[in-house]
Amino acid sequence: MSTTSTNLTDLTSQIQGAVLLPGSPEYTQAQQGYHTPRSALAPAYIVQPAAHTDIPPALAFAAAHAPALEVAVKGGGVHSGTWASTAGGVLIDLARLRSVTLAPDRESVRVQGGARWGDVYDVGRKEGFEVVGAPLWDVGVGGSMVGGASGNLSGRYGLGTDNMLSATVVLADGRIVEASEEKEADLFWGIRGGGGQFGIVVEFVLRVLPPSGPQTAGSFVYPGSAHREVFKAVQEFHASATVDEKATLFFTRPAPDYEPTLIVAPWISAKSARATDDILRPFRTTAVPKTEKIITVPDQFTASHLSDATRALAPPRLTIRGVPLSQPWPEIMLGVWARWYKFTEENSDGRGSTVVWDVRNTGRIAEVDVGETAYVPREPHLPVAIQGRNTLPETDEAVSKFVASLANYMHSENTALLGRDLGIMVSIAQGDEPVEVVFGQNVGRLRKVKAKYDPERVWKRGVVVEPNSE
């Protein structure tokens, strides 16, 4: 690191980017630039690096204080926890590091850590390539990649993590290293599913994939009274789905009537060998929709924006937890429905809370051994996310308790039915879960990686293991 001074002038003179202080309009904009206000704390300093080399002086500045200032890192700012913020510390905001550059040989693409998936998909549609990433455009590449990055293409190609070729990482001691299978292999293993606890990934090199062609999307809408039929349709779909087909089920209460409603949003790749009508039949016959809208979209970029209008109407305060389920168990679906129905019926400010079931063929995800990367949920599963939403701050506690209770219910029931624990996906954890549950059999190696690259636990936001070199 290039400075041991707590003098702000020394820091600003060493970087190309900016240091934002409380009271300035730029600070306010950056401090509030999160998907939910529940994620925003009040850092003492916000550093917006314009180059990778701006980050080591910022780390040295934080470390020079007595005691050292906490450091947090913000990429897309979508996670519903406070992992990407800090109260009174130094926030390193990667908002100025968003470039996406296709390699001359068109085999890979370089993506800076502050980019969002929409940035990548936009370049992809113009240049004629795809990558595996999150299904929503506004999700940050950095945070999702170190947590796995599951998306529409994951059944065929694996996680985004599985398609990472290398990465540039700023370590806690200020060194900037390249991590790959050949260089800093332990670090490369850890950042592929172990979360952001080993350093700041300022650039990813991702595998480029050929365009999959037009995609079928849309929605089927059902009244809450049809939930049993919808669950059966979902189970039929799951039993026959290939890696090129998925469906997302929502429990929701849309305005203005706020009646319990189920929405199924299918996604079908042009690579699917099955006829669209055959794929969608369970959602038309086993359960008969109130309304149906099926469309064709040209690319990932367009698909990533399909829910924009709906999400814009959602209550702003958000907390998310989720679990992987080994299958859409009928008893778990009914139990979740009953609990969600009761909570949203009795809590008017929390009735915007939803449960989102990502029903798919795990495909390539399950073909990678658990120990090959730090990402643990490898055997066949469907991710389920509980999105607790509300408008009033005074409702936060009740919503948080509901979300935690429902996540614990699903996790324990799936473990009992399956006979083993599938763990918890780090990307939709909240940080209070036992690391042994989140990282499973990989926790021992993760502790060694932590001891090697961050023995002082500079990175301590999120799900973080204790360093142990033994």
CSV table of C-alpha atoms in Angstrom, one decimal:
chain,number,residue,atom,x,y,z
A,1,MET,CA,0.0,0.0,0.0
A,2,SER,CA,1.2,3.5,-0.8
A,3,THR,CA,0.2,5.4,2.2
A,4,THR,CA,-0.2,5.1,6.0
A,5,SER,CA,-1.7,8.5,6.5
A,6,THR,CA,-5.2,9.4,7.8
A,7,ASN,CA,-4.9,12.7,5.9
A,8,LEU,CA,-7.7,12.9,3.4
A,9,THR,CA,-5.6,15.2,1.1
A,10,ASP,CA,-3.0,12.5,0.9
A,11,LEU,CA,-5.6,10.0,-0.3
A,12,THR,CA,-7.2,12.2,-2.9
A,13,SER,CA,-3.8,13.1,-4.3
A,14,GLN,CA,-3.0,9.5,-5.0
A,15,ILE,CA,-6.1,8.4,-6.8
A,16,GLN,CA,-7.7,9.2,-10.2
A,17,GLY,CA,-11.2,8.7,-8.9
A,18,ALA,CA,-13.2,10.6,-6.2
A,19,VAL,CA,-13.6,10.6,-2.4
A,20,LEU,CA,-17.2,11.6,-1.5
A,21,LEU,CA,-18.0,13.1,1.9
A,22,PRO,CA,-21.3,13.4,3.8
A,23,GLY,CA,-23.3,16.5,2.9
A,24,SER,CA,-22.4,16.5,-0.8
A,25,PRO,CA,-25.0,15.7,-3.5
A,26,GLU,CA,-22.6,13.1,-4.9
A,27,TYR,CA,-22.3,11.4,-1.6
A,28,THR,CA,-26.1,11.3,-1.1
A,29,GLN,CA,-26.6,9.9,-4.6
A,30,ALA,CA,-24.0,7.1,-4.0
A,31,GLN,CA,-25.1,6.4,-0.5
A,32,GLN,CA,-28.7,5.9,-1.6
A,33,GLY,CA,-27.8,4.0,-4.7
A,34,TYR,CA,-29.1,0.6,-3.5
A,35,HIS,CA,-32.0,-1.6,-4.6
A,36,THR,CA,-33.6,-1.1,-1.2
A,37,PRO,CA,-33.1,1.6,1.4
A,38,ARG,CA,-32.7,-1.2,4.0
A,39,SER,CA,-29.2,-1.8,2.5
A,40,ALA,CA,-28.0,1.8,2.9
A,41,LEU,CA,-25.8,2.6,5.9
A,42,ALA,CA,-23.8,5.9,6.4
A,43,PRO,CA,-20.1,5.5,5.6
A,44,ALA,CA,-17.7,8.2,6.6
A,45,TYR,CA,-16.1,8.1,3.2
A,46,ILE,CA,-17.2,6.8,-0.2
A,47,VAL,CA,-14.3,6.1,-2.5
A,48,GLN,CA,-15.1,5.8,-6.2
A,49,PRO,CA,-12.0,4.4,-7.9
A,50,ALA,CA,-11.5,5.2,-11.6
A,51,ALA,CA,-8.8,2.5,-11.9
A,52,HIS,CA,-7.8,-0.7,-10.1
A,53,THR,CA,-4.8,1.2,-8.7
A,54,ASP,CA,-7.0,3.6,-6.8
A,55,ILE,CA,-8.1,0.9,-4.4
A,56,PRO,CA,-4.8,0.1,-2.5
A,57,PRO,CA,-4.5,3.7,-1.2
A,58,ALA,CA,-8.1,3.6,0.0
A,59,LEU,CA,-7.4,0.4,1.9
A,60,ALA,CA,-4.2,1.9,3.4
A,61,PHE,CA,-6.2,5.0,4.4
A,62,ALA,CA,-8.8,2.9,6.3
A,63,ALA,CA,-6.1,0.8,7.9
A,64,ALA,CA,-4.1,3.8,9.2
A,65,HIS,CA,-6.9,4.9,11.5
A,66,ALA,CA,-6.9,3.7,15.1
A,67,PRO,CA,-8.9,1.6,15.2
A,68,ALA,CA,-8.9,0.8,11.5
A,69,LEU,CA,-12.0,1.8,9.7
A,70,GLU,CA,-14.3,-0.9,8.4
A,71,VAL,CA,-14.2,-1.4,4.6
A,72,ALA,CA,-17.2,-2.4,2.5
A,73,VAL,CA,-17.5,-2.9,-1.3
A,74,LYS,CA,-20.4,-1.9,-3.5
A,75,GLY,CA,-20.9,-3.3,-7.0
A,76,GLY,CA,-24.5,-3.3,-8.1
A,77,GLY,CA,-26.0,-2.7,-4.7
A,78,VAL,CA,-28.8,-5.2,-5.2
A,79,HIS,CA,-28.2,-7.5,-2.2
A,80,SER,CA,-31.0,-6.8,0.3
A,81,GLY,CA,-28.6,-7.0,3.3
A,82,THR,CA,-26.1,-4.3,4.4
A,83,TRP,CA,-23.1,-6.3,3.0
A,84,ALA,CA,-22.3,-3.6,0.5
A,85,SER,CA,-22.3,-0.7,3.0
A,86,THR,CA,-20.8,0.4,6.3
A,87,ALA,CA,-21.7,2.6,9.1
A,88,GLY,CA,-18.8,5.1,9.7
A,89,GLY,CA,-16.3,3.2,7.6
A,90,VAL,CA,-14.9,3.4,4.1
A,91,LEU,CA,-17.2,2.3,1.2
A,92,ILE,CA,-15.4,1.4,-2.0
A,93,ASP,CA,-18.0,2.0,-4.7
A,94,LEU,CA,-17.1,0.4,-8.0
A,95,ALA,CA,-19.7,2.5,-10.0
A,96,ARG,CA,-17.0,4.0,-12.3
A,97,LEU,CA,-15.5,0.6,-13.2
A,98,ARG,CA,-18.2,-0.8,-15.6
A,99,SER,CA,-16.4,-1.4,-18.9
A,100,VAL,CA,-17.2,-4.6,-20.9
A,101,THR,CA,-14.6,-5.5,-23.5
A,102,LEU,CA,-14.9,-8.4,-26.0
A,103,ALA,CA,-11.5,-10.1,-26.7
A,104,PRO,CA,-10.1,-9.8,-30.2
A,105,ASP,CA,-10.5,-13.6,-30.6
A,106,ARG,CA,-14.1,-13.4,-29.4
A,107,GLU,CA,-13.5,-16.3,-27.0
A,108,SER,CA,-13.8,-14.2,-23.8
A,109,VAL,CA,-15.1,-10.9,-22.5
A,110,ARG,CA,-13.5,-8.7,-19.8
A,111,VAL,CA,-16.0,-7.3,-17.4
A,112,GLN,CA,-15.1,-4.8,-14.6
A,113,GLY,CA,-16.4,-5.4,-11.1
A,114,GLY,CA,-18.8,-2.5,-11.1
A,115,ALA,CA,-20.7,-3.5,-14.2
A,116,ARG,CA,-24.3,-4.8,-14.1
A,117,TRP,CA,-25.5,-7.8,-16.2
A,118,GLY,CA,-27.4,-5.4,-18.4
A,119,ASP,CA,-24.1,-3.8,-19.4
A,120,VAL,CA,-22.8,-7.2,-20.4
A,121,TYR,CA,-26.0,-8.3,-22.2
A,122,ASP,CA,-26.1,-5.0,-24.1
A,123,VAL,CA,-22.6,-5.5,-25.5
A,124,GLY,CA,-23.5,-9.2,-26.2
A,125,ARG,CA,-26.6,-8.4,-28.3
A,126,LYS,CA,-24.6,-5.9,-30.4
A,127,GLU,CA,-21.5,-8.2,-30.8
A,128,GLY,CA,-23.4,-11.5,-31.2
A,129,PHE,CA,-22.5,-13.4,-28.1
A,130,GLU,CA,-23.9,-14.5,-24.7
A,131,VAL,CA,-22.6,-15.2,-21.3
A,132,VAL,CA,-24.0,-17.0,-18.2
A,133,GLY,CA,-25.3,-14.4,-15.8
A,134,ALA,CA,-28.2,-13.3,-13.6
A,135,PRO,CA,-31.7,-13.1,-15.2
A,136,LEU,CA,-32.2,-9.4,-14.2
A,137,TRP,CA,-30.3,-6.6,-15.9
A,138,ASP,CA,-29.7,-4.5,-12.7
A,139,VAL,CA,-27.9,-7.2,-10.7
A,140,GLY,CA,-24.2,-6.4,-10.2
A,141,VAL,CA,-21.8,-8.7,-11.9
A,142,GLY,CA,-19.3,-8.8,-9.1
A,143,GLY,CA,-21.5,-9.7,-6.2
A,144,SER,CA,-23.4,-12.3,-8.2
A,145,MET,CA,-20.3,-13.9,-9.7
A,146,VAL,CA,-18.6,-14.5,-6.4
A,147,GLY,CA,-21.9,-16.0,-5.2
A,148,GLY,CA,-22.4,-18.4,-8.1
A,149,ALA,CA,-24.4,-16.3,-10.7
A,150,SER,CA,-27.3,-18.6,-11.7
A,151,GLY,CA,-29.4,-17.6,-14.7
A,152,ASN,CA,-31.5,-18.8,-17.6
A,153,LEU,CA,-28.5,-20.4,-19.4
A,154,SER,CA,-27.2,-22.3,-16.3
A,155,GLY,CA,-29.0,-25.6,-17.1
A,156,ARG,CA,-27.1,-25.9,-20.4
A,157,TYR,CA,-23.8,-24.1,-19.5
A,158,GLY,CA,-23.5,-24.1,-15.7
A,159,LEU,CA,-23.2,-21.2,-13.3
A,160,GLY,CA,-21.6,-17.9,-14.2
A,161,THR,CA,-18.9,-19.0,-11.7
A,162,ASP,CA,-18.3,-22.1,-13.8
A,163,ASN,CA,-17.6,-19.9,-16.8
A,164,MET,CA,-15.1,-17.6,-15.1
A,165,LEU,CA,-11.7,-18.0,-16.8
A,166,SER,CA,-9.7,-15.6,-14.6
A,167,ALA,CA,-10.1,-12.6,-12.4
A,168,THR,CA,-8.1,-9.6,-11.2
A,169,VAL,CA,-8.3,-9.2,-7.4
A,170,VAL,CA,-7.2,-6.4,-5.0
A,171,LEU,CA,-6.2,-8.1,-1.8
A,172,ALA,CA,-6.4,-6.7,1.7
A,173,ASP,CA,-2.7,-5.9,1.8
A,174,GLY,CA,-3.0,-3.8,-1.3
A,175,ARG,CA,-1.5,-6.3,-3.8
A,176,ILE,CA,-3.3,-6.6,-7.1
A,177,VAL,CA,-3.1,-10.2,-8.4
A,178,GLU,CA,-4.5,-12.2,-11.3
A,179,ALA,CA,-6.3,-15.4,-10.2
A,180,SER,CA,-6.9,-18.4,-12.4
A,181,GLU,CA,-6.5,-22.2,-12.5
A,182,GLU,CA,-2.8,-21.5,-13.1
A,183,LYS,CA,-2.1,-18.4,-10.9
A,184,GLU,CA,-3.3,-18.0,-7.3
A,185,ALA,CA,-5.3,-21.1,-7.7
A,186,ASP,CA,-6.6,-21.2,-4.1
A,187,LEU,CA,-7.9,-17.6,-4.5
A,188,PHE,CA,-9.5,-18.5,-7.8
A,189,TRP,CA,-11.2,-21.5,-6.1
A,190,GLY,CA,-12.5,-19.3,-3.3
A,191,ILE,CA,-14.0,-16.5,-5.3
A,192,ARG,CA,-16.0,-19.0,-7.4
A,193,GLY,CA,-18.9,-19.3,-4.9
A,194,GLY,CA,-17.2,-18.3,-1.6
A,195,GLY,CA,-18.6,-14.8,-1.6
A,196,GLY,CA,-16.7,-11.5,-1.4
A,197,GLN,CA,-14.6,-12.4,1.6
A,198,PHE,CA,-11.1,-12.7,0.0
A,199,GLY,CA,-10.6,-9.4,-1.9
A,200,ILE,CA,-12.2,-7.0,-4.3
A,201,VAL,CA,-12.7,-8.6,-7.8
A,202,VAL,CA,-12.1,-5.6,-10.0
A,203,GLU,CA,-12.3,-7.5,-13.3
A,204,PHE,CA,-13.6,-10.9,-14.5
A,205,VAL,CA,-12.7,-12.7,-17.7
A,206,LEU,CA,-15.7,-14.8,-18.7
A,207,ARG,CA,-16.2,-17.4,-21.4
A,208,VAL,CA,-18.2,-16.3,-24.4
A,209,LEU,CA,-21.0,-18.4,-25.7
A,210,PRO,CA,-22.8,-18.5,-29.0
A,211,PRO,CA,-26.2,-16.7,-29.2
A,212,SER,CA,-29.1,-19.1,-28.3
A,213,GLY,CA,-31.6,-17.3,-30.5
A,214,PRO,CA,-35.0,-16.0,-29.7
A,215,GLN,CA,-36.5,-16.9,-26.3
A,216,THR,CA,-40.0,-17.6,-25.4
A,217,ALA,CA,-41.3,-15.8,-22.3
A,218,GLY,CA,-44.5,-14.4,-20.8
A,219,SER,CA,-46.9,-15.3,-18.0
A,220,PHE,CA,-49.8,-17.4,-16.8
A,221,VAL,CA,-51.9,-15.8,-14.1
A,222,TYR,CA,-54.1,-17.9,-11.7
A,223,PRO,CA,-56.3,-17.0,-8.7
A,224,GLY,CA,-55.1,-18.1,-5.3
A,225,SER,CA,-58.0,-20.6,-5.1
A,226,ALA,CA,-56.3,-22.7,-7.8
A,227,HIS,CA,-53.0,-23.1,-5.9
A,228,ARG,CA,-53.3,-26.9,-5.7
A,229,GLU,CA,-53.8,-27.2,-9.4
A,230,VAL,CA,-50.9,-24.8,-10.1
A,231,PHE,CA,-48.6,-26.8,-7.8
A,232,LYS,CA,-49.4,-30.0,-9.7
A,233,ALA,CA,-48.7,-28.2,-13.0
A,234,VAL,CA,-45.4,-27.0,-11.7
A,235,GLN,CA,-44.5,-30.6,-10.6
A,236,GLU,CA,-45.4,-31.9,-14.0
A,237,PHE,CA,-43.3,-29.2,-15.7
A,238,HIS,CA,-40.4,-30.0,-13.4
A,239,ALA,CA,-40.5,-33.7,-14.2
A,240,SER,CA,-40.1,-33.2,-17.9
A,241,ALA,CA,-38.1,-29.9,-18.2
A,242,THR,CA,-34.9,-30.0,-20.2
A,243,VAL,CA,-31.9,-27.7,-19.6
A,244,ASP,CA,-33.4,-25.3,-22.1
A,245,GLU,CA,-36.6,-24.7,-20.2
A,246,LYS,CA,-37.5,-23.2,-16.9
A,247,ALA,CA,-40.5,-21.6,-15.2
A,248,THR,CA,-40.6,-19.1,-12.3
A,249,LEU,CA,-43.6,-19.4,-10.0
A,250,PHE,CA,-44.6,-16.3,-7.9
A,251,PHE,CA,-46.9,-16.1,-4.9
A,252,THR,CA,-48.0,-12.5,-5.0
A,253,ARG,CA,-50.8,-10.0,-4.2
A,254,PRO,CA,-50.9,-7.5,-7.0
A,255,ALA,CA,-52.6,-4.1,-6.7
A,256,PRO,CA,-55.2,-2.8,-6.6
A,257,ASP,CA,-57.2,-5.7,-5.1
A,258,TYR,CA,-54.3,-7.5,-3.4
A,259,GLU,CA,-56.0,-10.8,-3.9
A,260,PRO,CA,-53.7,-13.9,-3.5
A,261,THR,CA,-52.4,-14.7,-7.0
A,262,LEU,CA,-50.1,-17.2,-8.6
A,263,ILE,CA,-48.0,-16.2,-11.7
A,264,VAL,CA,-46.0,-18.6,-13.7
A,265,ALA,CA,-43.4,-17.0,-16.0
A,266,PRO,CA,-41.9,-19.5,-18.4
A,267,TRP,CA,-38.6,-19.2,-20.2
A,268,ILE,CA,-37.8,-21.4,-23.2
A,269,SER,CA,-34.6,-21.2,-25.2
A,270,ALA,CA,-34.6,-21.6,-29.0
A,271,LYS,CA,-32.3,-24.5,-28.4
A,272,SER,CA,-35.1,-26.6,-26.9
A,273,ALA,CA,-35.9,-29.6,-29.0
A,274,ARG,CA,-39.5,-29.8,-27.7
A,275,ALA,CA,-42.5,-28.0,-29.1
A,276,THR,CA,-43.5,-24.9,-27.1
A,277,ASP,CA,-47.1,-26.1,-26.7
A,278,ASP,CA,-45.9,-29.4,-25.3
A,279,ILE,CA,-43.7,-27.6,-22.8
A,280,LEU,CA,-46.4,-25.2,-21.6
A,281,ARG,CA,-49.3,-27.8,-21.6
A,282,PRO,CA,-49.3,-28.3,-17.8
A,283,PHE,CA,-49.9,-24.6,-17.3
A,284,ARG,CA,-52.9,-24.6,-19.7
A,285,THR,CA,-54.6,-27.9,-18.8
A,286,THR,CA,-53.6,-29.2,-15.4
A,287,ALA,CA,-54.2,-25.6,-14.2
A,288,VAL,CA,-56.4,-23.3,-16.2
A,289,PRO,CA,-55.1,-19.7,-16.2
A,290,LYS,CA,-57.2,-16.7,-15.7
A,291,THR,CA,-55.0,-14.9,-18.3
A,292,GLU,CA,-52.1,-15.9,-20.5
A,293,LYS,CA,-49.5,-13.9,-22.4
A,294,ILE,CA,-46.8,-15.7,-24.3
A,295,ILE,CA,-44.2,-13.6,-26.3
A,296,THR,CA,-40.9,-14.0,-28.1
A,297,VAL,CA,-37.9,-11.9,-27.2
A,298,PRO,CA,-34.7,-11.6,-29.2
A,299,ASP,CA,-32.0,-11.8,-26.6
A,300,GLN,CA,-30.9,-11.9,-23.0
A,301,PHE,CA,-30.9,-8.1,-22.7
A,302,THR,CA,-34.6,-7.9,-23.6
A,303,ALA,CA,-35.5,-10.8,-21.4
A,304,SER,CA,-33.6,-9.2,-18.4
A,305,HIS,CA,-36.0,-6.2,-18.6
A,306,LEU,CA,-39.3,-8.1,-18.8
A,307,SER,CA,-40.2,-7.6,-15.1
A,308,ASP,CA,-39.2,-3.9,-15.0
A,309,ALA,CA,-42.7,-2.6,-14.8
A,310,THR,CA,-43.8,-5.1,-12.1
A,311,ARG,CA,-40.8,-4.5,-10.0
A,312,ALA,CA,-41.2,-0.7,-10.2
A,313,LEU,CA,-44.5,-1.0,-8.4
A,314,ALA,CA,-43.2,-3.2,-5.6
A,315,PRO,CA,-42.8,-1.8,-2.1
A,316,PRO,CA,-39.3,-0.3,-1.7
A,317,ARG,CA,-38.1,-1.9,1.5
A,318,LEU,CA,-36.8,-5.4,0.8
A,319,THR,CA,-35.2,-8.3,2.6
A,320,ILE,CA,-34.5,-11.7,0.9
A,321,ARG,CA,-33.6,-15.1,2.1
A,322,GLY,CA,-33.6,-18.3,0.1
A,323,VAL,CA,-32.9,-22.0,0.0
A,324,PRO,CA,-32.3,-24.7,-2.6
A,325,LEU,CA,-35.1,-27.4,-2.6
A,326,SER,CA,-34.3,-30.8,-4.0
A,327,GLN,CA,-37.6,-30.8,-5.8
A,328,PRO,CA,-41.0,-29.0,-5.7
A,329,TRP,CA,-42.3,-31.2,-2.8
A,330,PRO,CA,-46.1,-30.9,-2.6
A,331,GLU,CA,-46.1,-30.7,1.2
A,332,ILE,CA,-43.5,-27.9,1.3
A,333,MET,CA,-45.4,-26.0,-1.4
A,334,LEU,CA,-48.6,-26.2,0.5
A,335,GLY,CA,-46.9,-25.3,3.8
A,336,VAL,CA,-45.2,-22.3,2.3
A,337,TRP,CA,-48.5,-21.2,0.7
A,338,ALA,CA,-50.3,-21.4,4.0
A,339,ARG,CA,-47.7,-19.4,5.8
A,340,TRP,CA,-47.3,-16.8,3.1
A,341,TYR,CA,-51.1,-16.4,2.8
A,342,LYS,CA,-51.5,-15.9,6.5
A,343,PHE,CA,-48.8,-13.4,6.9
A,344,THR,CA,-49.8,-11.3,3.9
A,345,GLU,CA,-53.5,-11.4,4.9
A,346,GLU,CA,-52.7,-10.2,8.4
A,347,ASN,CA,-50.0,-7.6,7.6
A,348,SER,CA,-51.2,-5.0,5.2
A,349,ASP,CA,-47.8,-3.3,4.9
A,350,GLY,CA,-46.1,-6.6,4.3
A,351,ARG,CA,-48.6,-7.9,1.7
A,352,GLY,CA,-46.2,-7.0,-1.1
A,353,SER,CA,-44.0,-9.9,0.1
A,354,THR,CA,-43.6,-12.7,-2.5
A,355,VAL,CA,-42.2,-16.2,-2.8
A,356,VAL,CA,-40.3,-16.9,-6.0
A,357,TRP,CA,-39.7,-20.5,-7.1
A,358,ASP,CA,-37.1,-21.1,-9.9
A,359,VAL,CA,-38.3,-24.4,-11.4
A,360,ARG,CA,-35.7,-25.9,-13.7
A,361,ASN,CA,-33.5,-28.8,-14.8
A,362,THR,CA,-30.3,-28.2,-12.9
A,363,GLY,CA,-28.4,-29.8,-15.8
A,364,ARG,CA,-24.7,-28.7,-16.0
A,365,ILE,CA,-24.7,-27.1,-12.5
A,366,ALA,CA,-25.0,-30.6,-11.0
A,367,GLU,CA,-22.2,-32.0,-13.3
A,368,VAL,CA,-19.5,-30.0,-11.4
A,369,ASP,CA,-18.2,-31.6,-8.3
A,370,VAL,CA,-18.8,-29.7,-5.0
A,371,GLY,CA,-15.1,-29.4,-4.3
A,372,GLU,CA,-14.2,-28.1,-7.8
A,373,THR,CA,-15.3,-24.6,-6.8
A,374,ALA,CA,-16.4,-23.0,-3.5
A,375,TYR,CA,-20.0,-23.1,-4.6
A,376,VAL,CA,-21.9,-25.8,-2.6
A,377,PRO,CA,-25.5,-26.5,-3.9
A,378,ARG,CA,-24.5,-28.7,-6.8
A,379,GLU,CA,-26.9,-31.6,-6.7
A,380,PRO,CA,-30.3,-31.2,-8.5
A,381,HIS,CA,-32.3,-28.5,-6.9
A,382,LEU,CA,-34.6,-25.5,-7.5
A,383,PRO,CA,-33.7,-22.2,-5.8
A,384,VAL,CA,-36.5,-20.5,-3.8
A,385,ALA,CA,-36.3,-16.9,-2.7
A,386,ILE,CA,-38.6,-15.3,-0.1
A,387,GLN,CA,-38.8,-11.6,-0.8
A,388,GLY,CA,-40.1,-9.7,2.2
A,389,ARG,CA,-41.4,-6.3,1.0
A,390,ASN,CA,-42.9,-3.3,2.9
A,391,THR,CA,-43.1,0.5,2.7
A,392,LEU,CA,-42.9,1.5,6.4
A,393,PRO,CA,-39.6,1.2,8.4
A,394,GLU,CA,-41.6,0.2,11.5
A,395,THR,CA,-42.7,-3.0,9.6
A,396,ASP,CA,-39.1,-4.1,8.9
A,397,GLU,CA,-38.9,-6.3,12.0
A,398,ALA,CA,-42.1,-8.2,11.3
A,399,VAL,CA,-41.2,-8.7,7.7
A,400,SER,CA,-37.7,-9.9,8.6
A,401,LYS,CA,-39.0,-12.4,11.1
A,402,PHE,CA,-41.5,-13.8,8.6
A,403,VAL,CA,-38.8,-14.2,5.9
A,404,ALA,CA,-36.4,-15.9,8.3
A,405,SER,CA,-39.1,-18.2,9.7
A,406,LEU,CA,-40.2,-19.3,6.2
A,407,ALA,CA,-36.6,-19.9,5.1
A,408,ASN,CA,-35.9,-22.0,8.2
A,409,TYR,CA,-39.1,-23.9,7.6
A,410,MET,CA,-38.2,-24.8,3.9
A,411,HIS,CA,-34.6,-25.6,4.8
A,412,SER,CA,-35.6,-28.0,7.7
A,413,GLU,CA,-38.4,-29.6,5.8
A,414,ASN,CA,-36.3,-30.2,2.7
A,415,THR,CA,-33.5,-31.7,4.8
A,416,ALA,CA,-36.0,-34.0,6.5
A,417,LEU,CA,-37.5,-35.2,3.3
A,418,LEU,CA,-34.3,-35.6,1.4
A,419,GLY,CA,-32.3,-37.0,4.3
A,420,ARG,CA,-29.4,-34.6,3.9
A,421,ASP,CA,-28.7,-30.9,4.0
A,422,LEU,CA,-28.4,-29.0,0.6
A,423,GLY,CA,-27.1,-25.9,2.4
A,424,ILE,CA,-28.0,-22.3,1.7
A,425,MET,CA,-27.1,-20.2,-1.3
A,426,VAL,CA,-24.6,-17.5,-0.2
A,427,SER,CA,-26.0,-15.0,-2.7
A,428,ILE,CA,-29.4,-14.9,-0.9
A,429,ALA,CA,-28.3,-15.4,2.6
A,430,GLN,CA,-28.3,-12.6,5.2
A,431,GLY,CA,-25.1,-13.3,7.0
A,432,ASP,CA,-26.5,-14.7,10.3
A,433,GLU,CA,-26.6,-18.3,9.0
A,434,PRO,CA,-23.9,-20.8,10.3
A,435,VAL,CA,-21.0,-20.9,7.8
A,436,GLU,CA,-21.0,-24.6,8.1
A,437,VAL,CA,-24.5,-24.7,6.6
A,438,VAL,CA,-23.8,-22.2,3.8
A,439,PHE,CA,-20.4,-23.7,2.8
A,440,GLY,CA,-20.9,-27.3,3.8
A,441,GLN,CA,-17.9,-29.5,3.1
A,442,ASN,CA,-16.0,-26.6,1.6
A,443,VAL,CA,-15.8,-24.6,4.9
A,444,GLY,CA,-12.4,-26.1,5.9
A,445,ARG,CA,-10.7,-25.1,2.7
A,446,LEU,CA,-12.3,-21.7,2.8
A,447,ARG,CA,-10.8,-21.1,6.2
A,448,LYS,CA,-7.4,-21.9,4.8
A,449,VAL,CA,-7.9,-19.5,1.9
A,450,LYS,CA,-9.1,-16.8,4.3
A,451,ALA,CA,-5.9,-17.3,6.3
A,452,LYS,CA,-3.8,-17.0,3.2
A,453,TYR,CA,-5.4,-13.9,1.7
A,454,ASP,CA,-7.1,-12.1,4.5
A,455,PRO,CA,-5.8,-13.2,7.9
A,456,GLU,CA,-6.9,-10.0,9.6
A,457,ARG,CA,-10.4,-10.2,8.3
A,458,VAL,CA,-10.5,-6.9,6.5
A,459,TRP,CA,-13.3,-8.3,4.5
A,460,LYS,CA,-16.0,-9.1,7.1
A,461,ARG,CA,-19.3,-8.1,5.5
A,462,GLY,CA,-21.6,-11.0,4.5
A,463,VAL,CA,-21.1,-14.7,5.2
A,464,VAL,CA,-17.5,-14.8,6.4
A,465,VAL,CA,-15.4,-17.7,7.7
A,466,GLU,CA,-12.7,-17.4,10.4
A,467,PRO,CA,-9.2,-17.7,9.0
A,468,ASN,CA,-7.5,-21.0,10.0
A,469,SER,CA,-4.3,-22.2,8.3
A,470,GLU,CA,-4.2,-25.6,10.0
